Coordinates of C-alpha atoms in Angstrom, one line a residue:
X1262 CA 0.1 -0.1 0.0
X1263 CA 1.3 3.5 -0.9
X1264 CA 2.4 5.6 2.0
X1265 CA 0.3 8.5 2.9
X1266 CA 2.3 11.9 3.5
X1267 CA 1.6 12.8 7.1
X1268 CA 1.0 16.6 7.5
X1269 CA 1.9 17.1 11.1
X1270 CA -1.1 19.0 12.9
X1271 CA -3.6 18.2 10.2
X1272 CA -5.1 14.8 11.1
X1273 CA -8.8 14.8 10.4
X1274 CA -11.4 12.9 12.5
X1275 CA -12.5 10.9 9.4
X1276 CA -8.9 9.9 8.7
X1277 CA -8.3 8.8 12.4
X1278 CA -11.5 6.7 12.2
X1279 CA -10.0 5.0 9.3
X1280 CA -6.7 4.3 11.1
X1281 CA -8.5 3.1 14.1
X1282 CA -10.1 0.4 11.9
X1283 CA -7.3 -0.4 9.5
X1284 CA -3.6 0.1 9.0
X1285 CA -2.7 3.1 6.7
X1286 CA 1.1 3.4 6.0
X1287 CA 2.6 6.9 6.5
X1288 CA 5.7 9.0 5.7
X1289 CA 7.1 12.4 6.5
X1290 CA 8.1 15.1 4.0
X1291 CA 11.4 16.7 3.6
X1292 CA 9.9 19.9 5.0
X1293 CA 8.7 18.3 8.1
X1294 CA 12.3 16.8 8.9
X1295 CA 13.7 20.3 8.4
X1296 CA 11.3 21.5 11.2
X1297 CA 12.4 18.6 13.4
X1298 CA 16.0 19.4 12.8
X1299 CA 15.6 23.1 13.7
X1300 CA 14.0 22.1 17.1
X1301 CA 16.7 19.7 17.8
X1302 CA 19.3 22.4 17.1
X1303 CA 17.8 24.4 19.9
X1304 CA 18.5 21.6 22.4
X1305 CA 22.0 21.2 21.2
X1306 CA 22.7 24.9 21.5
X1307 CA 21.5 25.0 25.1
X1308 CA 23.9 22.1 26.0
X1309 CA 26.8 23.8 24.2
X1310 CA 26.2 27.0 26.1
X1311 CA 25.9 25.2 29.4
X1312 CA 22.4 26.8 30.3
X1313 CA 20.3 24.8 32.8
X1314 CA 17.0 23.9 31.3
X1315 CA 14.3 21.6 32.8
X1316 CA 14.4 17.9 31.3
X1317 CA 17.6 18.6 29.3
X1318 CA 20.1 18.7 32.1
X1319 CA 17.9 18.4 35.1
X1320 CA 15.9 15.7 37.0
X1321 CA 12.1 15.4 36.5
X1322 CA 9.0 16.3 38.3
X1323 CA 9.8 16.8 42.0
X1324 CA 13.4 16.2 41.2
X1325 CA 13.5 19.2 38.8
X1326 CA 15.9 21.0 40.9
X1327 CA 18.6 18.4 40.5
X1328 CA 21.4 19.3 38.0
X1329 CA 22.5 16.5 35.9
X1330 CA 26.0 16.4 34.5
X1331 CA 26.9 15.7 30.7
X1332 CA 28.3 12.3 31.4
X1333 CA 24.9 11.1 32.8
X1334 CA 22.6 12.6 30.1
X1335 CA 22.1 9.2 28.4
X1336 CA 21.4 7.3 31.6
X1337 CA 19.1 10.0 32.8
X1338 CA 16.9 9.6 29.6
X1339 CA 17.1 5.8 29.7
X1340 CA 16.1 5.8 33.3
X1341 CA 13.0 7.8 32.8
X1342 CA 11.6 5.4 30.4
X1343 CA 12.5 2.3 32.5
X1344 CA 11.3 3.8 35.7
X1345 CA 8.0 5.0 34.4
X1346 CA 7.0 1.8 32.7
X1347 CA 4.8 0.6 35.7
X1348 CA 1.5 -0.1 34.0
X1349 CA -0.7 -2.9 35.0
X1350 CA -3.8 -4.7 33.6
X1351 CA -4.6 -6.1 30.2
X1352 CA -2.8 -4.8 27.1
X1353 CA -4.6 -2.2 25.0
X1354 CA -5.7 -3.4 21.7
X1355 CA -3.8 -3.1 18.5
X1356 CA -6.3 -0.5 17.2
X1357 CA -5.7 1.7 20.1
X1358 CA -1.9 1.3 20.0
X1359 CA -1.9 2.1 16.3
X1360 CA -3.7 5.4 17.0
X1361 CA -1.3 6.1 19.9
X1362 CA 1.7 5.7 17.7
X1363 CA 0.2 7.9 14.9
X1364 CA -0.7 10.6 17.5
X1365 CA 2.8 10.5 19.1
X1366 CA 4.5 10.8 15.6
X1367 CA 2.1 13.6 14.7
X1368 CA 2.9 15.6 17.9
X1369 CA 6.8 15.1 17.7
X1370 CA 6.9 15.8 14.0
X1371 CA 5.6 19.3 14.5
X1372 CA 9.0 20.3 15.7
X1373 CA 8.2 21.6 19.2
X1374 CA 9.8 18.7 21.1
X1375 CA 13.5 18.9 20.5
X1376 CA 14.0 15.4 19.5
X1377 CA 16.1 13.9 16.7
X1378 CA 14.5 12.7 13.5
X1379 CA 15.8 9.2 14.3
X1380 CA 13.5 9.0 17.1
X1381 CA 10.5 9.6 15.1
X1382 CA 11.8 7.3 12.3
X1383 CA 12.0 4.6 14.8
X1384 CA 8.3 5.2 15.8
X1385 CA 7.4 5.2 12.0
X1386 CA 9.1 1.9 11.7
X1387 CA 7.1 0.4 14.4
X1388 CA 3.8 1.9 13.0
X1389 CA 4.5 0.9 9.3
X1390 CA 5.5 -2.7 10.2
X1391 CA 2.5 -3.2 12.5
X1392 CA 4.8 -3.7 15.4
X1393 CA 2.6 -2.7 18.4
X1394 CA 4.2 -2.2 21.9
X1395 CA 2.4 -4.0 24.6
X1396 CA 0.8 -1.1 26.7
X1397 CA -1.0 -2.2 30.1
X1398 CA -4.4 -0.3 30.2
X1399 CA -4.1 0.9 33.8
X1400 CA -1.6 3.2 35.6
X1401 CA -2.1 6.7 34.2
X1402 CA -3.8 9.7 35.9
X1403 CA -3.7 11.9 32.8
X1404 CA -1.0 14.4 34.1
X1405 CA 1.9 14.8 33.4
X1406 CA 0.4 13.2 30.4
X1407 CA 0.1 9.5 30.1
X1408 CA 3.5 8.7 31.7
X1409 CA 3.3 5.1 32.3
X1410 CA 1.5 3.9 29.1
X1411 CA 3.8 6.0 26.9
X1412 CA 6.8 4.7 28.8
X1413 CA 5.6 1.2 27.6
X1414 CA 5.1 2.4 24.1
X1415 CA 8.7 3.6 24.0
X1416 CA 10.5 0.6 25.7
X1417 CA 11.2 -1.0 22.3
X1418 CA 13.5 2.0 21.5
X1419 CA 15.8 0.6 24.2
X1420 CA 15.3 -3.1 23.2
X1421 CA 13.1 -3.6 26.2
X1422 CA 9.6 -4.7 26.8
X1423 CA 7.2 -6.7 24.7
X1424 CA 5.5 -6.1 21.3
X1425 CA 2.6 -7.7 19.5
X1426 CA 2.8 -8.6 15.8
X1427 CA -0.1 -10.2 14.0
X1428 CA -1.5 -11.1 17.4
X1429 CA 1.5 -12.7 18.7
X1430 CA 3.3 -11.3 21.7
X1431 CA 7.2 -11.3 21.6
X1432 CA 10.0 -9.6 23.3
X1433 CA 11.2 -6.4 21.6
X1434 CA 14.7 -7.4 20.9
X1435 CA 13.6 -10.4 18.9
X1436 CA 11.2 -8.5 16.8
X1437 CA 13.6 -5.6 16.2
X1438 CA 16.2 -8.1 15.0
X1439 CA 13.8 -9.7 12.7
X1440 CA 12.8 -6.4 11.1
X1441 CA 16.4 -5.1 11.2
X1442 CA 15.4 -2.0 13.4
X1443 CA 18.1 -0.6 15.4
X1444 CA 17.6 0.4 19.0
X1445 CA 18.8 3.9 20.0
X1446 CA 20.3 5.7 23.0
X1447 CA 18.2 8.6 24.0
X1448 CA 19.7 12.1 23.8
X1449 CA 18.8 14.9 26.1
X1450 CA 15.1 15.8 26.5
X1451 CA 14.0 12.8 24.3
X1452 CA 12.9 10.8 27.2
X1453 CA 10.5 13.3 28.7
X1454 CA 9.3 14.2 25.2
X1455 CA 8.3 10.6 24.5
X1456 CA 6.7 10.1 27.9
X1457 CA 4.8 13.4 28.3
X1458 CA 1.8 13.8 26.3
X1459 CA -1.9 13.0 26.2
X1460 CA -1.7 10.5 23.2
X1461 CA -3.0 7.5 25.1
X1462 CA -5.9 9.2 26.6
X1463 CA -6.8 10.8 23.3
X1464 CA -6.5 7.5 21.4
X1465 CA -8.9 6.0 23.9
X1466 CA -11.2 8.8 23.6
X1467 CA -11.2 8.8 19.9
X1468 CA -12.0 5.0 19.9
X1469 CA -14.8 5.6 22.3
X1470 CA -16.2 8.3 20.0
X1471 CA -16.0 6.2 16.9
X1472 CA -17.9 3.4 18.8
X1473 CA -20.4 5.9 19.9
X1474 CA -21.2 6.9 16.4
X1475 CA -21.9 3.4 15.5
X1476 CA -24.2 2.9 18.4
X1477 CA -26.0 6.2 17.6
X1478 CA -26.6 5.3 13.9
X1479 CA -27.9 2.0 14.9
X1480 CA -30.1 3.3 17.7
X1481 CA -31.7 5.7 15.3
X1482 CA -32.6 3.0 12.9
X1483 CA -33.8 0.8 15.8
X1484 CA -35.9 3.7 17.2
X1485 CA -37.5 4.3 13.8
X1486 CA -38.3 0.4 13.6
X1487 CA -39.8 0.6 17.0
X1488 CA -42.1 3.5 16.1
X1489 CA -43.4 1.5 13.2
X1490 CA -43.6 -1.8 15.3
X1491 CA -45.7 -0.1 17.9
X1492 CA -47.8 1.9 15.3
X1493 CA -46.4 5.1 16.8
X1494 CA -47.0 8.6 15.3
X1495 CA -44.5 10.5 13.3
X1496 CA -45.9 13.9 14.1
X1497 CA -43.4 14.4 17.1
X1498 CA -40.7 14.4 14.3
X1499 CA -42.3 17.3 12.5
X1500 CA -39.9 20.1 11.5
X1501 CA -42.0 22.9 13.1
X1502 CA -41.8 21.2 16.5
X1503 CA -38.0 21.1 16.3
X1504 CA -37.6 24.5 14.8
X1505 CA -39.1 26.4 17.9
X1506 CA -37.0 24.3 20.3
X1507 CA -33.8 25.8 18.4
X1508 CA -31.6 22.8 19.4
X1509 CA -29.4 21.9 16.4
X1510 CA -28.9 18.2 17.1
X1511 CA -32.7 17.9 17.6
X1512 CA -33.5 19.5 14.4
X1513 CA -30.9 17.4 12.6
X1514 CA -31.9 14.0 13.9
X1515 CA -35.7 14.5 13.6
X1516 CA -35.1 14.9 9.9
X1517 CA -33.5 11.4 9.8
X1518 CA -36.5 9.8 11.6
X1519 CA -38.8 11.5 9.1
X1520 CA -36.8 10.2 6.2
X1521 CA -36.5 6.7 7.6
X1522 CA -40.2 6.4 8.2
X1523 CA -41.5 8.1 5.0
X1524 CA -43.7 6.0 2.9
X1525 CA -44.4 3.4 5.6
X1526 CA -47.7 1.5 4.9
X1527 CA -47.7 0.6 8.6
X1528 CA -47.9 4.3 9.4
X1529 CA -50.4 5.0 6.7
X1530 CA -52.7 2.4 8.1
X1531 CA -53.4 4.4 11.3
X1532 CA -52.4 8.0 10.2
X1533 CA -55.9 9.5 10.5
X1534 CA -57.6 12.2 12.7
X1535 CA -58.7 9.6 15.1
X1536 CA -55.3 7.9 15.5
X1537 CA -55.1 6.9 19.2
X1538 CA -51.3 7.2 19.0
X1539 CA -50.9 10.9 19.7
X1540 CA -49.4 10.5 23.0
X1541 CA -46.7 7.8 22.6
X1542 CA -44.3 6.8 25.5
X1543 CA -41.5 9.2 25.7
X1544 CA -39.0 6.7 24.4
X1545 CA -40.7 7.0 20.9
X1546 CA -42.0 10.5 21.0
X1547 CA -39.0 12.2 22.5
X1548 CA -36.4 10.6 20.4
X1549 CA -35.4 13.9 18.6
X1550 CA -35.0 15.5 22.0
X1551 CA -32.9 12.9 23.5
X1552 CA -31.0 11.5 20.6
X1553 CA -30.6 15.3 19.5
X1554 CA -28.9 16.1 22.8
X1555 CA -26.6 13.1 22.5
X1556 CA -25.7 14.1 19.1
X1557 CA -24.8 17.7 20.3
X1558 CA -22.5 16.3 23.0
X1559 CA -21.0 13.9 20.6
X1560 CA -20.2 16.8 18.3
X1561 CA -18.8 18.8 21.2
X1562 CA -16.5 15.9 22.3
X1563 CA -15.4 15.3 18.7
X1564 CA -14.2 18.8 18.5
X1565 CA -12.1 18.4 21.7
X1566 CA -10.7 15.2 20.6
X1567 CA -10.0 16.5 17.1
X1568 CA -8.0 19.5 18.5
X1569 CA -6.2 17.2 21.0
X1570 CA -5.3 14.6 18.3
X1571 CA -3.2 17.4 16.5
X1572 CA -1.9 19.1 19.8
X1573 CA 1.7 19.2 21.0
X1574 CA 1.3 18.1 24.7
X1575 CA 4.9 17.4 26.0
X1576 CA 6.9 19.6 28.2
X1577 CA 9.0 21.8 28.0
X1578 CA 8.2 23.0 24.5
X1579 CA 11.0 24.2 22.2
X1580 CA 10.2 27.2 19.8
X1581 CA 12.8 27.2 17.1
X1582 CA 11.6 30.5 15.8
X1583 CA 13.0 32.3 18.9
X1584 CA 15.3 29.6 20.4
X1585 CA 13.2 29.7 23.6
X1586 CA 12.3 26.6 25.6
X1587 CA 9.1 27.1 27.8
X1588 CA 7.8 25.1 30.4
X1589 CA 4.1 24.9 30.9
X1590 CA 1.3 22.2 31.4
X1591 CA 0.0 21.1 28.0
X1592 CA 0.3 17.5 29.2
X1593 CA -2.6 17.9 31.6
X1594 CA -5.5 16.0 30.0
X1595 CA -8.4 17.9 31.4
X1596 CA -9.9 18.7 28.1
X1597 CA -10.0 14.9 27.1
X1598 CA -11.2 14.0 30.6
X1599 CA -14.1 16.4 30.6
X1600 CA -15.1 15.7 27.0
X1601 CA -15.0 11.9 27.7
X1602 CA -17.2 12.4 30.7
X1603 CA -19.6 14.2 28.4
X1604 CA -19.5 11.5 25.8
X1605 CA -20.1 8.9 28.5
X1606 CA -23.5 10.5 29.2
X1607 CA -24.4 10.3 25.6
X1608 CA -23.4 6.6 25.3
X1609 CA -25.4 5.9 28.4
X1610 CA -28.5 7.7 27.2
X1611 CA -28.5 6.1 23.7
X1612 CA -28.6 2.7 25.5
X1613 CA -31.1 4.0 28.2
X1614 CA -33.6 5.1 25.6
X1615 CA -33.1 1.9 23.6
X1616 CA -33.8 -0.3 26.6
X1617 CA -37.0 1.5 27.3
X1618 CA -38.3 1.0 23.7
X1619 CA -37.4 -2.7 24.2
X1620 CA -39.5 -2.7 27.4
X1621 CA -42.3 -1.0 25.5
X1622 CA -42.3 -3.4 22.7
X1623 CA -42.6 -6.6 24.8
X1624 CA -45.5 -5.1 26.8
X1625 CA -48.5 -5.9 24.8
X1626 CA -50.7 -3.5 26.8
X1627 CA -48.6 -0.5 25.4
X1628 CA -47.4 -1.8 22.0
X1629 CA -50.4 -3.7 20.9
X1630 CA -48.0 -6.6 19.7
X1631 CA -48.2 -10.2 21.0
X1632 CA -46.8 -10.4 24.5
X1633 CA -43.0 -10.7 24.5
X1634 CA -43.0 -10.5 20.6
X1635 CA -43.7 -14.2 20.1
X1636 CA -46.6 -16.3 19.2
X1637 CA -48.0 -18.8 21.6
X1638 CA -46.7 -16.7 24.5
X1639 CA -46.7 -18.8 27.7
X1640 CA -45.2 -21.9 25.9
X1641 CA -42.6 -19.4 24.5
X1642 CA -40.9 -16.8 26.6
X1643 CA -39.8 -14.8 23.5
X1644 CA -38.1 -11.5 24.3
X1645 CA -38.8 -11.6 28.1
X1646 CA -35.3 -12.4 29.4
X1647 CA -33.4 -10.7 26.6
X1648 CA -35.0 -7.5 27.9
X1649 CA -33.5 -8.3 31.3
X1650 CA -30.0 -8.5 29.5
X1651 CA -30.6 -5.0 28.2
X1652 CA -31.7 -3.7 31.5
X1653 CA -28.6 -5.0 33.1
X1654 CA -26.3 -3.5 30.5
X1655 CA -28.1 -0.1 30.8
X1656 CA -27.8 -0.1 34.6
X1657 CA -24.1 -0.9 34.4
X1658 CA -23.6 2.2 32.1
X1659 CA -25.2 4.3 34.7
X1660 CA -22.3 3.5 37.1
X1661 CA -19.7 4.0 34.4
X1662 CA -21.1 7.3 33.4
X1663 CA -20.1 8.9 36.7
X1664 CA -17.6 11.7 36.0
X1665 CA -13.9 10.7 36.3
X1666 CA -12.4 14.2 35.9
X1667 CA -13.7 15.4 39.3
X1668 CA -11.9 12.6 41.1
X1669 CA -8.3 14.0 41.3
X1670 CA -5.5 12.6 43.6
X1671 CA -2.2 14.4 44.0
X1672 CA 1.0 12.5 42.8
X1673 CA 4.7 13.1 42.8
X1674 CA 5.1 14.3 46.4
X1675 CA 2.4 17.0 45.5
X1676 CA 4.2 18.5 42.7
X1677 CA 1.5 17.1 40.5
X1678 CA -1.3 18.3 42.9
X1679 CA -4.1 18.0 40.5
X1680 CA -4.7 15.3 37.8
X1681 CA -7.2 14.8 35.1
X1682 CA -7.9 11.0 35.3
X1683 CA -8.4 11.4 31.6
X1684 CA -7.0 7.8 30.7
X1685 CA -9.7 6.0 32.7
X1686 CA -12.3 8.6 31.6
X1687 CA -11.6 7.7 28.0
X1688 CA -11.0 4.0 28.5
X1689 CA -14.3 3.2 30.1
X1690 CA -16.1 4.7 26.9
X1691 CA -15.1 1.4 25.2
X1692 CA -16.9 -0.7 27.8
X1693 CA -19.9 1.5 27.7
X1694 CA -20.1 1.5 24.1
X1695 CA -19.9 -2.4 24.0
X1696 CA -22.8 -2.5 26.5
X1697 CA -24.9 0.1 24.4
X1698 CA -24.2 -1.8 21.2
X1699 CA -25.6 -4.9 22.7
X1700 CA -28.7 -3.1 24.0
X1701 CA -29.2 -1.5 20.5
X1702 CA -28.7 -4.8 19.0
X1703 CA -31.4 -6.4 20.9
X1704 CA -33.8 -3.5 20.1
X1705 CA -33.1 -4.1 16.4
X1706 CA -34.1 -7.6 16.7
X1707 CA -37.3 -6.6 18.7
X1708 CA -38.1 -3.7 16.2
X1709 CA -37.9 -6.3 13.2
X1710 CA -40.0 -8.8 15.1
X1711 CA -42.6 -6.2 15.8
X1712 CA -42.6 -4.8 12.2
X1713 CA -43.1 -8.3 10.9
X1714 CA -46.2 -8.8 12.9
X1715 CA -47.9 -6.3 10.8
X1716 CA -47.6 -8.1 7.6
X1717 CA -48.8 -7.8 4.8
X1718 CA -48.2 -4.1 5.6
X1719 CA -44.7 -3.0 5.0
X1720 CA -42.5 -0.5 6.7
X1721 CA -40.7 2.3 4.9
X1722 CA -38.2 1.4 2.3
X1723 CA -35.1 2.5 4.2
X1724 CA -36.3 0.3 7.1
X1725 CA -36.9 -2.6 4.8
X1726 CA -33.3 -2.4 3.8
X1727 CA -32.2 -2.5 7.4
X1728 CA -34.6 -5.3 8.2
X1729 CA -33.2 -7.3 5.3
X1730 CA -29.7 -6.7 6.4
X1731 CA -30.5 -8.0 9.9
X1732 CA -32.4 -11.0 8.7
X1733 CA -29.5 -11.9 6.6
X1734 CA -27.8 -12.7 10.0
X1735 CA -30.7 -13.5 12.2
X1736 CA -34.0 -15.2 11.4
X1737 CA -37.6 -14.3 12.7
X1738 CA -38.1 -15.5 16.2
X1739 CA -40.8 -18.0 15.6
X1740 CA -40.3 -20.0 18.8
X1741 CA -37.9 -20.2 21.7
X1742 CA -34.3 -21.2 20.7
X1743 CA -30.9 -20.5 21.8
X1744 CA -31.0 -16.8 21.7
X1745 CA -27.4 -15.6 22.6
X1746 CA -26.0 -16.2 18.9
X1747 CA -28.7 -13.9 17.7
X1748 CA -27.7 -11.2 20.1
X1749 CA -24.0 -11.5 19.1
X1750 CA -24.9 -11.3 15.4
X1751 CA -27.1 -8.1 15.9
X1752 CA -24.5 -6.6 18.2
X1753 CA -21.8 -7.1 15.6
X1754 CA -23.8 -5.3 13.0
X1755 CA -23.9 -2.4 15.4
X1756 CA -20.1 -2.5 16.3
X1757 CA -19.2 -2.9 12.6
X1758 CA -20.9 0.4 11.7
X1759 CA -23.3 -1.2 9.4
X1760 CA -25.9 1.4 10.1
X1761 CA -23.8 4.4 9.4
X1762 CA -24.8 4.5 5.7
X1763 CA -28.4 5.2 7.0
X1764 CA -27.3 8.5 8.4
X1765 CA -26.9 11.6 6.1
X1766 CA -23.6 13.0 5.3
X1767 CA -22.2 15.4 7.9
X1768 CA -24.7 14.3 10.6
X1769 CA -22.1 12.6 12.6
X1770 CA -18.6 14.5 13.1
X1771 CA -16.3 11.6 12.2
X1772 CA -18.3 10.0 9.3

């Protein structure tokens, strides 16, 4: 595959979504390397002039006042990587690590970090050869950046640690030798430049955002199916109602429901002035309001994550134009943490509304459908217990939606006295999205089941297409059978983004 020329600081959300799902080889331009070299020259000048600058010739964190002599520069940089590689837990997935590598390359290549081009080339070798460092998922508080996970990312530079290639875990030295990639001794500032930064939190947050979009698209389709299955009214989706509310997400998503349900023979069968369905349950009637709010907050989070993906977040920063080295706090991942907490609410609410619609459909007193969506109820339990699964998952998401960013604990002898907890804030989005995908998958099955009970009347054409896709994987529930495989198939459709094509262009921020 031809390598894409990376333009540092210009990664798009749609491009990042592609990288999260598949490998895209990259390279840097000659102009980018010139900028990298200028930044490195500033660091070299500082050393030649004997100036004392944090992280170049001093200790780190609470040890910043300790002056380091030139003969210990290499040892200092090596030690910071080794001592900070203290993560625990399961390893992050290859998809996430691929994003982390891309984001770290993107940050360093902008020329504000003072590292050699060889450092970035090493990371490019890992990325392009699909050699993914094994990064434990736990151990970062999101300030000073993702220190522990980024240390694990960089261990292969030293010939230490483990990597995963094509699903197999090996020690770094063995794989580097196989691919003829040479290890490096780190020069002044390079250790901290590699370890400082929000790239792990941001990669996890982006992964959560992409999964949230998959859930959102599927939930809109599922919600439309449920409206037709329950012979609900489409009046609540009317443009005039949305216009006077003035909420953009609500306005945008209501149009999608209208288009999905347009031409439904089921709707036409009860769309008259005496239609009893003028006061549908809120889980049907208020979908534009709830899903619109979710969309607004997804768009907000996407803006934060998109900017963070292109940010330079190590410390101190090198400015070649002036020769200045400035110490600040760009490593503090509060923007990612707060946006992740916001996105968590949206993911939870998408699932919560879907669970309520499942409960509505199986209740024949509300939906008018056969009890538990199955013929000969009593002999058959139908969708009775699968709704319990959806309720369990929705409840779990409520706990996971608790904000992480408000739970700061001081570290590093109170030098780092406020931290963001962004890494957990972002990581839990994946678990929440998995839960919501399963809930929505169950609703898709329930909605199809309900619509089919109205035969020979047909639902709208877009929903017929969705039903056909679902039925290509899972058949009609005629009688009780082993249900778990059906749920898995429907959930996979959600997680694979198979309902994104039902959404109009530009509705979702990363599509």
